[in-house]
Amino acid sequence: MTAFSKKDADQLKYTLQDAVVKCSERCLYQSAKWVAELSASLSVGEQSLGSETDPDFPMFDAEQIPPSPSVITSSSPDREEAHLEARDYHKYLLAKSYFDCREFERCAAVFLPSGLPRKQPTSTSPSSKTRLGQKASKGKSKDVGQRDSAGAFPPSDALPRISQKALFLALYSLYMSGEKKKDEESEMILGPADSGATVNKELVRISRALEGWFATRNPERRSDGWLEYLYGVVLSKSKIKDDAKAWLIRSVNFFPYNWGVWLEMSSLLDSVEELGAMLPELPQNIMSVVFHLFASQELYQSTERIHGQVAELEKIFPGSQFLKTQRALLYYHSKDFDEAESIFSALLQADPHRIDSLDHYSNILYVMNNKPKLAFIAQLVTATDKFRPETCCVIGNYYSLKSEHEKAVMYFRRALTLDRNFLSAWTLMGHEYVEMKNTHAAIESYRRAVDVNRKDYRAWYGLGQTYEVLEMHLYALFYYQRAAALRPYDPKMWQAVGSCYDKIGRPLQSIKAYKRALVAGTYHDTASSFGSGTTGAEPPAGAMDPETLYQIALMYEKLNDLDEAASYMEMTVEQEEGPNAGDDGDGEEVKGSGIGVTNTTSKARMWLARWEFSRGGLSRAMELANELCQDGVEVEEAKALIRDLRARTEGLKV
């Protein structure tokens, strides 16, 4: 990222403030809030100038102070647009007041006729000419302005001649009306008639209106990017993914400071490769850098490069709570829970009324088993706003930690009643149903989580676990593989895949999966250079997971490759001392960073003792058996083996 001067900071601040006004005019209040917070966190020189009563306070000429955007309304640079906005300003104020009062259909009726055409949007709507600005195809296609209501778009006179801002507000209010009715028509969460198939019935109407507008728009009339954004959202909701991406990219190139566009684009990305392919089409400005950071975090890419991006952006926006949250989530994904918790704790101290992303904070406290702090956070968010889905998830996690799973489910249901697309609630409710042994409800919860966000590896992994409980191992294998594809450097995912391959009788594939788990564990040790937080279940840095090594040895035993099995059993036992154990050259014993004696290493030692006994290595078998007696694990079996060894030795002497 290039150096950021004082002039650049002033210009960016003005641009962000202007974006706040434009988002607010179009009732995109979440985007307006995000941009306003980013603008407030910007590092600018005037914040350290002191008081106006200070004798050293500098004086400015009026020409030196950059103009502030109007807090009432902004004007389009296009002359025709500006004329239409001025002409219909009184109508716009009326429509916006209706929207703010949640009277969405009244808002739309101010500008739109009631009889807009209705037809399901398709992957070819609008035509190639309209969608990407390509030349019209030759042949039997009719002229753009002559198509009827059964064609690709409505007649040219279906929409009144109004400004783009007024049209966006009217169509967006229709979209919100459809969302409101969809929620009203939806059944109780996971009720008998709740299939999750309820749709926004206004999508067709909005799509047809936008197709008609794009088809009949004057090419010389400048687009401001907001209608492209709305059409991209409609296509995304209609599951027309590629066209949705194209329109959203087009929108950010017209106006890059609408955070809602970037969020929608991130939701359409399934892999890092897709993100990389999209980057060259994006505008080359700071918003693309913020988007790359956010999308990478959503794809669980907690790498040094991404952490470096956060550091660079924090130099420009030192007070940004959004960037601090992204850093905390990066640590969370790399399992550095201590560091993530400290960042969230500092955020909460700086702004105790901020509820955004506290559901993730409660997940971290749950994993750390920090019940007192989780109880405090639950009380705090309840006092701030008890009717936020994040609040319900925090309380649900608290009850889950207390093993009150029915109460936890009640609060997760409440979160979903407030927002049916709140991902954390679906996934966490699935975990609770697994604890309650309600596998049917758990599967449905995880499926709905995947419908909301196909990148949620926890939901895929939860589906695998649930089907494994039902002993449907092929189904479990499919879901574990999806989870492993999303988290290829998480050893837990590959261990689950290896276990499933073992249960369906495919030891070779099981060995490959377990070896991937070993590689992933090595990567996790390297990635933990950002912090050293562990849950206590992982082996220390430098040590391999003994359970994985033991399972690989058992797979080789099933393949009758006993020599290879023995080598992996030896490696399992070696993890007790760690890779650095041994002699330092001066006769002093060096203690390694091993895991110590565990049930797994003791089972491996017993296997080796019996193997040595079977092939005649009696002294080595006796040594291993005596070690087992000292460890205090598998003692009875070790004593029985020692008796057999003594009998064999005495028999040889005779």
XYZ file of C-alpha atoms in Angstrom:
654
model
C 0.000 0.000 0.000
C 1.407 3.412 -0.969
C 2.173 6.145 1.580
C -0.859 8.037 2.837
C -0.385 11.816 3.029
C -2.322 14.425 4.991
C -4.007 15.559 1.779
C -5.036 11.979 0.979
C -6.506 11.605 4.490
C -8.522 14.813 4.147
C -9.846 13.747 0.750
C -10.733 10.272 1.996
C -12.537 11.717 5.004
C -14.614 13.969 2.743
C -15.384 11.024 0.408
C -16.448 8.797 3.304
C -18.665 11.507 4.768
C -20.277 11.980 1.367
C -20.837 8.201 1.180
C -22.580 8.306 4.577
C -25.028 10.892 3.223
C -25.648 8.931 0.019
C -26.251 5.642 1.857
C -28.585 7.352 4.324
C -30.554 8.999 1.481
C -31.225 5.536 0.071
C -32.122 4.124 3.508
C -29.124 1.766 3.541
C -28.582 2.440 7.212
C -26.210 -0.444 8.000
C -23.897 0.649 5.175
C -24.165 4.259 6.358
C -23.236 3.190 9.915
C -20.240 1.195 8.703
C -18.883 4.047 6.559
C -19.519 6.603 9.327
C -17.546 4.498 11.824
C -14.714 4.121 9.311
C -14.693 7.888 8.707
C -14.630 8.608 12.451
C -11.649 6.248 12.902
C -9.581 7.971 10.210
C -6.284 9.465 11.364
C -6.366 13.196 10.495
C -4.235 16.070 11.688
C -6.953 18.317 13.104
C -7.708 15.909 15.925
C -4.519 16.989 17.720
C -4.809 20.758 17.216
C -6.141 21.532 20.699
C -8.822 23.956 21.793
C -9.802 27.098 19.928
C -9.083 29.084 23.136
C -5.479 27.881 23.094
C -3.170 30.738 21.988
C -1.263 28.273 19.785
C -4.420 27.135 17.989
C -3.789 27.677 14.235
C -6.000 29.908 12.123
C -7.318 28.740 8.748
C -8.587 30.601 5.751
C -11.947 29.497 4.428
C -10.249 28.235 1.259
C -8.062 25.836 3.266
C -10.959 23.999 4.884
C -12.404 21.242 2.648
C -16.129 21.561 2.055
C -18.343 19.303 4.154
C -21.010 17.258 2.377
C -24.567 18.357 2.911
C -26.246 16.574 5.776
C -29.614 16.992 4.032
C -29.077 15.663 0.556
C -26.454 15.206 -2.128
C -26.765 16.240 -5.747
C -25.917 14.064 -8.729
C -23.114 15.323 -11.014
C -25.247 14.348 -14.010
C -27.345 17.350 -15.128
C -30.398 15.301 -16.089
C -30.295 13.378 -12.805
C -29.889 16.581 -10.819
C -32.902 18.099 -12.613
C -35.079 15.029 -11.903
C -33.987 14.951 -8.244
C -34.832 18.644 -7.795
C -38.194 18.236 -9.536
C -39.283 15.308 -7.346
C -37.605 16.393 -4.115
C -40.892 16.838 -2.265
C -41.984 13.341 -3.314
C -38.624 11.928 -2.260
C -38.987 13.403 1.234
C -42.479 11.931 1.505
C -41.329 8.491 0.326
C -38.333 8.477 2.673
C -40.519 9.403 5.641
C -42.793 6.452 4.799
C -39.748 4.143 4.591
C -38.442 5.330 7.948
C -41.856 4.520 9.431
C -41.597 1.020 7.845
C -44.550 1.706 5.543
C -42.712 0.161 2.628
C -45.544 -0.228 0.140
C -46.673 3.380 0.679
C -43.081 4.434 0.019
C -42.996 2.513 -3.281
C -46.413 3.823 -4.321
C -45.166 7.432 -4.235
C -43.092 6.810 -7.364
C -44.188 3.529 -8.945
C -47.394 2.383 -10.649
C -49.094 -0.509 -8.876
C -49.200 -2.820 -11.899
C -45.563 -3.641 -12.532
C -45.104 -6.853 -14.585
C -44.410 -10.123 -12.784
C -42.192 -12.870 -14.147
C -39.490 -15.041 -12.659
C -35.977 -13.631 -13.314
C -33.751 -15.956 -15.330
C -30.040 -16.278 -15.923
C -30.532 -14.570 -19.287
C -32.439 -11.582 -17.919
C -31.818 -8.907 -18.898
C -30.499 -9.564 -22.377
C -26.781 -9.705 -23.062
C -27.004 -6.211 -24.474
C -28.415 -4.880 -21.233
C -26.392 -6.988 -18.832
C -22.833 -6.460 -19.941
C -23.097 -3.756 -22.547
C -22.335 -6.167 -25.399
C -23.690 -5.890 -28.896
C -27.195 -7.155 -29.476
C -27.402 -10.601 -30.981
C -28.534 -10.897 -34.558
C -31.492 -12.937 -35.736
C -35.114 -12.985 -34.622
C -34.716 -10.913 -31.439
C -37.067 -7.973 -31.284
C -36.067 -4.377 -30.750
C -35.481 -3.383 -27.122
C -38.314 -0.884 -26.934
C -40.855 -3.198 -28.598
C -40.800 -6.148 -26.213
C -43.994 -6.927 -24.417
C -44.568 -8.014 -20.836
C -43.865 -11.651 -21.700
C -40.397 -10.821 -23.087
C -37.102 -10.164 -21.331
C -38.263 -6.873 -19.809
C -41.389 -4.723 -19.506
C -42.485 -2.039 -21.963
C -40.554 1.227 -21.915
C -43.481 3.106 -20.404
C -43.865 0.690 -17.443
C -41.792 3.025 -15.243
C -42.277 6.782 -14.805
C -39.464 9.176 -15.686
C -37.854 9.658 -12.280
C -34.336 9.979 -10.905
C -32.198 6.934 -10.164
C -32.248 7.824 -6.464
C -36.060 7.875 -6.403
C -36.271 4.626 -8.386
C -33.799 2.913 -6.056
C -35.721 4.031 -2.976
C -39.026 2.833 -4.451
C -37.693 -0.574 -5.552
C -35.694 -1.071 -2.364
C -38.827 -0.392 -0.333
C -40.560 -3.103 -2.390
C -37.695 -5.453 -1.554
C -38.020 -4.648 2.158
C -41.791 -5.124 1.932
C -41.212 -8.580 0.445
C -38.725 -9.458 3.188
C -41.192 -8.318 5.843
C -44.005 -10.430 4.341
C -41.669 -13.403 3.991
C -40.929 -13.256 7.721
C -44.639 -12.907 8.516
C -45.532 -15.926 6.356
C -42.721 -18.101 7.714
C -43.640 -20.787 10.189
C -42.196 -21.221 13.673
C -38.459 -21.982 13.660
C -38.051 -25.703 12.856
C -41.814 -26.124 13.242
C -43.707 -28.834 11.349
C -44.349 -26.556 8.348
C -41.019 -24.686 8.419
C -39.274 -25.868 5.281
C -37.165 -22.755 4.800
C -38.586 -22.418 1.283
C -40.506 -19.176 1.838
C -39.324 -16.602 -0.702
C -39.534 -12.867 -1.204
C -42.431 -12.547 -3.655
C -41.386 -9.048 -4.689
C -38.138 -10.224 -6.296
C -39.882 -10.884 -9.614
C -41.500 -7.486 -9.666
C -38.245 -5.688 -8.854
C -36.298 -7.722 -11.389
C -38.738 -6.927 -14.187
C -38.714 -3.222 -13.337
C -34.914 -3.066 -13.324
C -34.618 -5.040 -16.540
C -36.939 -2.574 -18.215
C -35.026 0.409 -16.839
C -31.630 -0.917 -17.968
C -33.004 -1.790 -21.396
C -34.526 1.637 -22.085
C -31.960 3.824 -20.294
C -30.291 6.544 -22.312
C -26.643 5.423 -22.805
C -25.492 8.993 -22.189
C -27.231 9.085 -18.824
C -24.642 8.472 -16.140
C -25.271 5.549 -13.758
C -24.559 5.986 -10.054
C -24.234 2.234 -9.287
C -27.110 1.873 -6.810
C -29.579 0.212 -9.186
C -26.843 -2.213 -10.268
C -26.387 -3.118 -6.617
C -30.091 -3.769 -6.135
C -30.254 -5.921 -9.263
C -27.226 -7.885 -8.061
C -29.003 -8.550 -4.747
C -32.133 -9.721 -6.605
C -30.088 -12.102 -8.771
C -28.236 -13.375 -5.697
C -31.516 -14.111 -3.902
C -32.728 -15.840 -7.078
C -29.611 -18.110 -6.992
C -28.221 -16.674 -10.258
C -24.738 -16.415 -8.830
C -22.506 -15.510 -11.801
C -24.766 -12.732 -13.076
C -25.111 -11.410 -9.528
C -21.321 -11.148 -9.256
C -21.111 -9.293 -12.580
C -23.688 -6.704 -11.537
C -22.184 -6.203 -8.090
C -18.731 -5.683 -9.581
C -20.271 -3.177 -11.956
C -21.851 -1.388 -8.983
C -18.618 -1.013 -6.995
C -16.850 0.360 -10.043
C -19.489 3.116 -10.206
C -19.597 3.763 -6.438
C -17.139 1.811 -4.246
C -18.197 3.162 -0.821
C -21.427 1.185 -0.444
C -20.396 -1.488 2.070
C -23.536 -3.511 1.343
C -22.223 -4.338 -2.157
C -18.974 -5.704 -0.753
C -20.844 -7.809 1.813
C -23.059 -9.285 -0.909
C -20.026 -10.093 -3.084
C -18.280 -11.768 -0.167
C -21.328 -13.983 0.410
C -21.053 -15.225 -3.202
C -17.429 -16.335 -2.871
C -16.810 -20.011 -2.168
C -13.016 -20.200 -2.337
C -9.792 -18.212 -2.264
C -9.399 -18.907 -5.987
C -12.693 -17.153 -6.723
C -11.563 -14.183 -4.666
C -8.279 -13.994 -6.581
C -10.097 -14.121 -9.923
C -12.396 -11.273 -8.856
C -9.694 -8.846 -7.642
C -8.518 -7.579 -11.090
C -12.100 -6.488 -11.897
C -12.425 -4.347 -8.767
C -11.592 -0.637 -8.474
C -8.057 0.007 -7.294
C -8.748 1.936 -4.101
C -8.758 1.429 -0.343
C -12.204 -0.214 -0.345
C -10.845 -3.097 -2.427
C -8.117 -3.615 0.195
C -10.702 -3.654 3.002
C -12.840 -6.090 0.980
C -9.881 -8.409 0.360
C -9.164 -8.464 4.091
C -12.795 -9.132 5.008
C -13.328 -11.813 2.332
C -10.064 -13.551 3.316
C -11.159 -13.604 6.943
C -14.525 -15.060 5.895
C -12.586 -17.763 4.018
C -10.485 -18.493 7.164
C -7.214 -17.247 5.626
C -5.287 -16.334 8.772
C -1.884 -15.789 7.126
C 0.988 -13.350 7.689
C -0.025 -11.466 4.557
C -3.553 -10.884 5.857
C -2.266 -9.794 9.262
C 0.042 -7.410 7.415
C -2.937 -5.968 5.553
C -4.700 -5.313 8.857
C -1.602 -3.546 10.196
C -1.376 -1.327 7.090
C -5.049 -0.393 7.251
C -4.814 0.341 10.983
C -2.175 2.980 10.203
C -4.824 4.827 8.175
C -7.782 3.988 10.451
C -6.161 3.644 13.903
C -9.482 3.801 15.747
C -11.419 1.394 13.540
C -13.354 -1.122 15.611
C -14.151 -3.024 12.412
C -10.444 -3.652 11.718
C -9.791 -4.660 15.316
C -12.698 -7.109 15.070
C -11.244 -8.590 11.885
C -7.892 -9.069 13.610
C -9.610 -10.777 16.547
C -11.477 -13.108 14.180
C -8.222 -13.962 12.380
C -6.726 -15.021 15.709
C -9.928 -16.932 16.466
C -9.662 -18.876 13.195
C -6.027 -19.745 13.952
C -7.106 -20.969 17.426
C -5.207 -18.265 19.289
C -8.093 -17.744 21.692
C -6.137 -15.756 24.278
C -5.138 -13.068 21.799
C -8.614 -12.940 20.243
C -10.200 -12.620 23.682
C -7.898 -9.761 24.681
C -8.801 -7.799 21.530
C -12.527 -8.285 22.056
C -12.141 -7.320 25.712
C -10.387 -4.073 24.723
C -13.117 -3.358 22.161
C -15.780 -3.829 24.799
C -14.008 -1.493 27.202
C -13.701 1.177 24.493
C -17.373 0.896 23.500
C -19.475 -1.119 25.977
C -22.677 -0.520 23.981
C -21.350 -2.091 20.769
C -23.016 -5.474 20.181
C -21.678 -6.227 16.674
C -19.751 -9.550 16.501
C -20.193 -10.287 20.222
C -21.635 -13.671 19.241
C -18.094 -14.566 18.110
C -16.704 -13.262 21.399
C -19.113 -15.503 23.289
C -17.918 -18.480 21.198
C -14.339 -17.719 22.245
C -15.277 -17.469 25.922
C -17.232 -20.734 25.584
C -14.206 -22.562 24.154
C -12.009 -21.082 26.904
C -14.592 -22.220 29.499
C -14.618 -18.692 30.936
C -18.043 -18.811 32.579
C -17.734 -15.656 34.766
C -16.801 -13.402 31.860
C -19.454 -14.939 29.603
C -22.036 -14.265 32.320
C -20.867 -10.639 32.510
C -21.092 -10.203 28.715
C -24.596 -11.723 28.745
C -25.738 -9.238 31.392
C -24.135 -6.330 29.541
C -25.709 -7.027 26.144
C -29.094 -7.720 27.733
C -28.993 -4.312 29.391
C -28.027 -2.706 26.060
C -30.497 -4.386 23.680
C -32.162 -7.698 24.479
C -33.809 -7.889 21.043
C -30.659 -8.297 18.972
C -29.760 -11.741 17.581
C -26.199 -11.297 18.882
C -27.595 -10.812 22.392
C -29.637 -14.004 22.160
C -26.600 -15.972 20.962
C -24.470 -14.690 23.850
C -27.141 -15.770 26.360
C -27.584 -19.099 24.558
C -23.848 -19.797 24.803
C -23.957 -18.981 28.516
C -26.733 -21.505 29.143
C -24.956 -24.057 26.961
C -21.822 -23.678 29.083
C -23.994 -24.381 32.129
C -25.290 -27.525 30.324
C -28.832 -26.095 30.268
C -29.331 -27.077 26.642
C -33.106 -26.528 26.501
C -32.702 -22.906 27.587
C -29.850 -22.461 25.118
C -32.061 -23.708 22.266
C -34.810 -21.315 23.350
C -32.475 -18.326 22.995
C -31.052 -19.509 19.686
C -34.622 -19.843 18.403
C -35.296 -16.306 19.606
C -32.248 -15.068 17.673
C -33.571 -16.726 14.518
C -37.022 -15.238 15.055
C -35.331 -11.827 14.976
C -33.174 -12.713 11.953
C -33.624 -15.998 10.102
C -30.335 -15.498 8.272
C -28.252 -15.171 11.429
C -25.653 -17.867 10.800
C -24.263 -18.307 14.318
C -27.684 -19.154 15.747
C -28.338 -21.990 13.266
C -24.924 -23.570 13.847
C -24.999 -23.212 17.625
C -28.542 -24.579 17.791
C -27.345 -27.615 15.835
C -24.613 -28.174 18.449
C -27.217 -28.026 21.212
C -29.479 -30.553 19.503
C -26.493 -32.902 19.170
C -25.982 -32.610 22.947
C -29.690 -33.341 23.445
C -29.418 -36.402 21.135
C -32.046 -34.904 18.796
C -30.276 -35.835 15.569
C -33.155 -34.910 13.239
C -33.340 -31.331 14.560
C -29.531 -31.086 14.567
C -29.333 -32.083 10.892
C -32.032 -29.583 9.936
C -30.294 -26.795 11.877
C -26.948 -27.499 10.217
C -28.593 -27.682 6.782
C -30.187 -24.287 7.309
C -26.813 -22.891 8.417
C -25.264 -24.156 5.176
C -28.105 -22.561 3.199
C -27.288 -19.212 4.819
C -23.516 -19.520 4.314
C -21.916 -22.405 2.453
C -18.505 -21.367 3.830
C -19.394 -22.297 7.417
C -17.149 -25.297 7.997
C -18.628 -25.782 11.487
C -22.023 -26.600 9.980
C -20.523 -29.070 7.484
C -18.501 -30.676 10.277
C -21.599 -30.802 12.493
C -23.512 -32.606 9.744
C -20.675 -35.123 9.496
C -20.718 -35.711 13.251
C -24.484 -36.166 13.334
C -24.516 -38.686 10.489
C -21.613 -40.501 12.150
C -23.736 -40.840 15.300
C -26.422 -42.378 13.065
C -23.711 -44.715 11.650
C -24.315 -43.391 8.125
C -20.618 -43.164 7.393
C -20.801 -42.421 3.650
C -22.967 -39.380 4.337
C -20.645 -38.360 7.169
C -17.630 -38.719 4.875
C -19.169 -36.356 2.285
C -19.792 -33.643 4.864
C -16.393 -34.059 6.503
C -14.772 -33.664 3.088
C -16.658 -30.396 2.563
C -15.437 -29.160 5.943
C -11.860 -30.200 5.137
C -12.010 -28.353 1.804
C -12.935 -25.170 3.672
C -10.337 -25.709 6.409
C -7.518 -27.675 4.726
C -5.018 -26.727 7.442
C -7.139 -27.880 10.360
C -5.994 -31.375 11.464
C -9.345 -32.051 13.131
C -11.082 -32.077 9.729
C -8.700 -34.630 8.217
C -8.812 -36.829 11.297
C -12.589 -37.041 10.866
C -12.173 -37.905 7.169
C -9.635 -40.609 8.028
C -11.923 -42.073 10.676
C -14.792 -42.343 8.186
C -12.608 -44.027 5.563
C -11.592 -46.549 8.226
C -15.215 -47.302 9.109
C -16.199 -47.928 5.488
C -13.235 -50.295 5.010
C -10.856 -48.136 2.938
C -7.582 -48.136 4.933
C -5.387 -46.721 2.144
C -7.547 -43.580 1.837
C -7.669 -43.434 5.621
C -3.864 -43.368 5.808
C -3.720 -40.530 3.264
C -6.247 -38.499 5.253
C -4.409 -39.069 8.542
C -1.127 -38.032 6.929
C -2.854 -34.845 5.725
C -3.828 -34.284 9.345
C -0.157 -34.536 10.361
C 0.818 -32.007 7.689
C -2.027 -29.721 8.757
C -0.884 -29.959 12.372
C 2.608 -28.874 11.321
C 1.088 -25.896 9.462
C -0.912 -24.962 12.552
C 2.298 -24.890 14.607
C 3.840 -22.498 12.068
C 0.725 -20.319 11.848
C 0.607 -19.990 15.617
C 3.548 -17.577 15.420
C 0.844 -14.914 15.664
C 0.176 -16.204 19.187
C 0.537 -19.314 21.268
C -2.955 -19.834 22.570
C -4.156 -23.415 22.656
C -7.077 -25.172 24.228
C -4.872 -27.801 25.848
C -6.089 -30.536 23.476
C -3.406 -29.883 20.835
C 0.138 -31.267 21.085
C 2.907 -28.743 21.861
C 4.676 -26.995 18.989
C 7.078 -29.373 17.253
C 5.297 -32.537 18.445
C 3.046 -34.591 16.208
C -0.383 -35.729 17.329
C 0.094 -39.205 18.864
C -3.514 -40.236 18.223
C -3.100 -39.589 14.482
C 0.177 -41.527 14.383
C -1.464 -44.388 16.280
C -4.381 -44.527 13.845
C -1.990 -44.611 10.874
C -0.178 -47.533 12.517
C -3.470 -49.397 12.963
C -4.323 -48.859 9.290
C -0.979 -50.359 8.249
C -1.699 -53.274 10.583
C -4.984 -53.845 8.721
C -2.986 -53.895 5.481
C -0.617 -56.499 7.072
C 2.325 -54.102 6.700
C 3.592 -54.727 10.224
C 7.017 -53.138 9.738
C 5.446 -49.822 8.712
C 2.906 -50.153 11.517
C 5.750 -50.655 14.008
C 7.604 -47.567 12.755
C 4.514 -45.417 13.337
C 4.005 -46.984 16.769
C 7.596 -46.022 17.590
C 6.885 -42.469 16.422
C 3.805 -42.420 18.658
C 5.868 -43.375 21.704
C 8.551 -40.801 20.808
C 6.002 -37.981 21.180
C 6.174 -38.455 24.961
C 9.626 -36.838 25.012
C 9.284 -34.576 22.001
C 11.614 -33.931 19.061
C 14.348 -32.146 21.076
C 14.857 -34.777 23.778
C 18.194 -36.516 24.099
C 21.765 -35.798 25.127
C 23.329 -32.336 24.714
C 26.812 -33.757 24.099
C 28.138 -33.047 27.617
C 26.380 -35.956 29.212
C 23.468 -33.822 30.316
C 19.995 -35.056 29.441
C 17.891 -32.552 27.527
C 14.163 -32.591 28.164
C 12.052 -32.231 25.024
C 8.750 -30.460 24.541
C 6.803 -33.716 24.537
C 3.282 -34.515 25.637
C 4.200 -36.989 28.376
C 2.571 -40.373 28.912
C -0.972 -40.694 27.561
C -3.380 -43.562 26.984
C -2.522 -43.474 23.277
C 1.257 -43.703 23.792
C 0.741 -46.494 26.330
C -1.387 -48.456 23.846
C 1.335 -47.971 21.230
C 3.974 -49.187 23.698
C 1.854 -52.274 24.470
C 1.468 -52.976 20.738
C 5.231 -52.714 20.262
C 5.891 -55.003 23.232
C 3.593 -57.692 21.846
C 5.069 -57.282 18.365
C 8.595 -57.695 19.701
C 7.441 -60.723 21.705
C 5.909 -62.320 18.600
C 9.080 -61.947 16.545
C 11.474 -63.026 19.318
C 12.772 -59.652 20.553
C 12.342 -60.653 24.173
C 14.722 -58.139 25.781
C 13.101 -55.188 23.959
C 9.640 -56.549 24.812
C 10.628 -56.840 28.493
C 11.940 -53.253 28.470
C 8.683 -51.934 26.998
C 6.554 -53.968 29.426
C 8.517 -52.647 32.426
C 8.019 -49.074 31.148
C 4.280 -49.752 31.010
C 4.285 -50.869 34.639
C 6.056 -47.639 35.625
C 3.658 -45.473 33.609
C 0.654 -46.781 35.507
C -1.317 -47.349 32.288
C -2.163 -50.791 30.889
C -0.498 -52.212 34.032
C -2.383 -55.524 34.256
C -1.776 -56.362 30.603
C 1.871 -55.394 31.010
C 2.250 -57.710 34.040
C 0.652 -60.571 32.104
C 3.076 -59.957 29.245
C 6.024 -59.935 31.671
C 4.937 -63.347 33.018
C 4.778 -64.713 29.459
C 8.196 -63.242 28.703
C 9.722 -64.840 31.818
C 8.165 -68.181 30.961
C 9.524 -67.955 27.413
C 12.993 -66.964 28.685
C 13.102 -69.821 31.190
C 11.951 -72.222 28.521
C 14.796 -71.120 26.275
C 17.321 -71.621 29.080
C 16.133 -75.200 29.636
